[in-house]
Amino acid sequence: MLIKSAAAALALTAGLVSSLPAVSSEARGYNGTWTVQLVTESGLCDSRTTVSLSVRDGNIRLASLDEGGATVTGRIGEDGSVGLTVRRGGASGAASGRLQASSGAGTWTVSSLCSGRWTAQRRSTRVAQAD
């Protein structure tokens, strides 16, 4: 269902970007391509969705342009704290959590539509070049 797919893509979104510390050399230690699995715990979203994200110098974005028109903005603090905002059409969502050297976890929500948890695995230290 389209709303489920859109909501799941938004799941890796938003939030608390402004509350994260400034990017430092430590945040650059998270550079690379990350595979993120979203698991819905309540609401109308698909039960599982996987998204590929790119991290460069503490900034987060989609690793490919093939994510259904979604945009991702976010940052990683020097302690690995994650804050993301995802927008697709008129919908938006938020995600927060923490990364370590090669993995991470946290929670996400898309307004009142759905919410859940996410896990991440670093797949490469190379940064994807989608623009």
PDB file of C-alpha atoms in Angstrom, residues 8 12 34-38 48-52 67 119 123:
ATOM      1  CA  ALA A   8       8.068   3.542   6.195  1.00  0.00           C
ATOM      2  CA  LEU A  12      13.961   7.298   9.390  1.00  0.00           C
ATOM      3  CA  TRP A  34      24.921   2.322   6.246  1.00  0.00           C
ATOM      4  CA  THR A  35      22.069  -0.135   5.767  1.00  0.00           C
ATOM      5  CA  VAL A  36      19.206   0.730   8.092  1.00  0.00           C
ATOM      6  CA  GLN A  37      16.360  -1.660   8.856  1.00  0.00           C
ATOM      7  CA  LEU A  38      13.127  -0.154  10.166  1.00  0.00           C
ATOM      8  CA  ARG A  48       9.975  -4.033   7.781  1.00  0.00           C
ATOM      9  CA  THR A  49      11.739  -1.639   5.450  1.00  0.00           C
ATOM     10  CA  THR A  50      15.404  -1.292   4.565  1.00  0.00           C
ATOM     11  CA  VAL A  51      17.004   2.021   3.564  1.00  0.00           C
ATOM     12  CA  SER A  52      20.574   2.821   2.539  1.00  0.00           C
ATOM     13  CA  GLU A  67      13.751   6.141  -2.457  1.00  0.00           C
ATOM     14  CA  THR A 119      18.997  -0.897  13.539  1.00  0.00           C
ATOM     15  CA  ARG A 123      28.428  -1.606   4.888  1.00  0.00           C
TER      16      ARG A 123
END
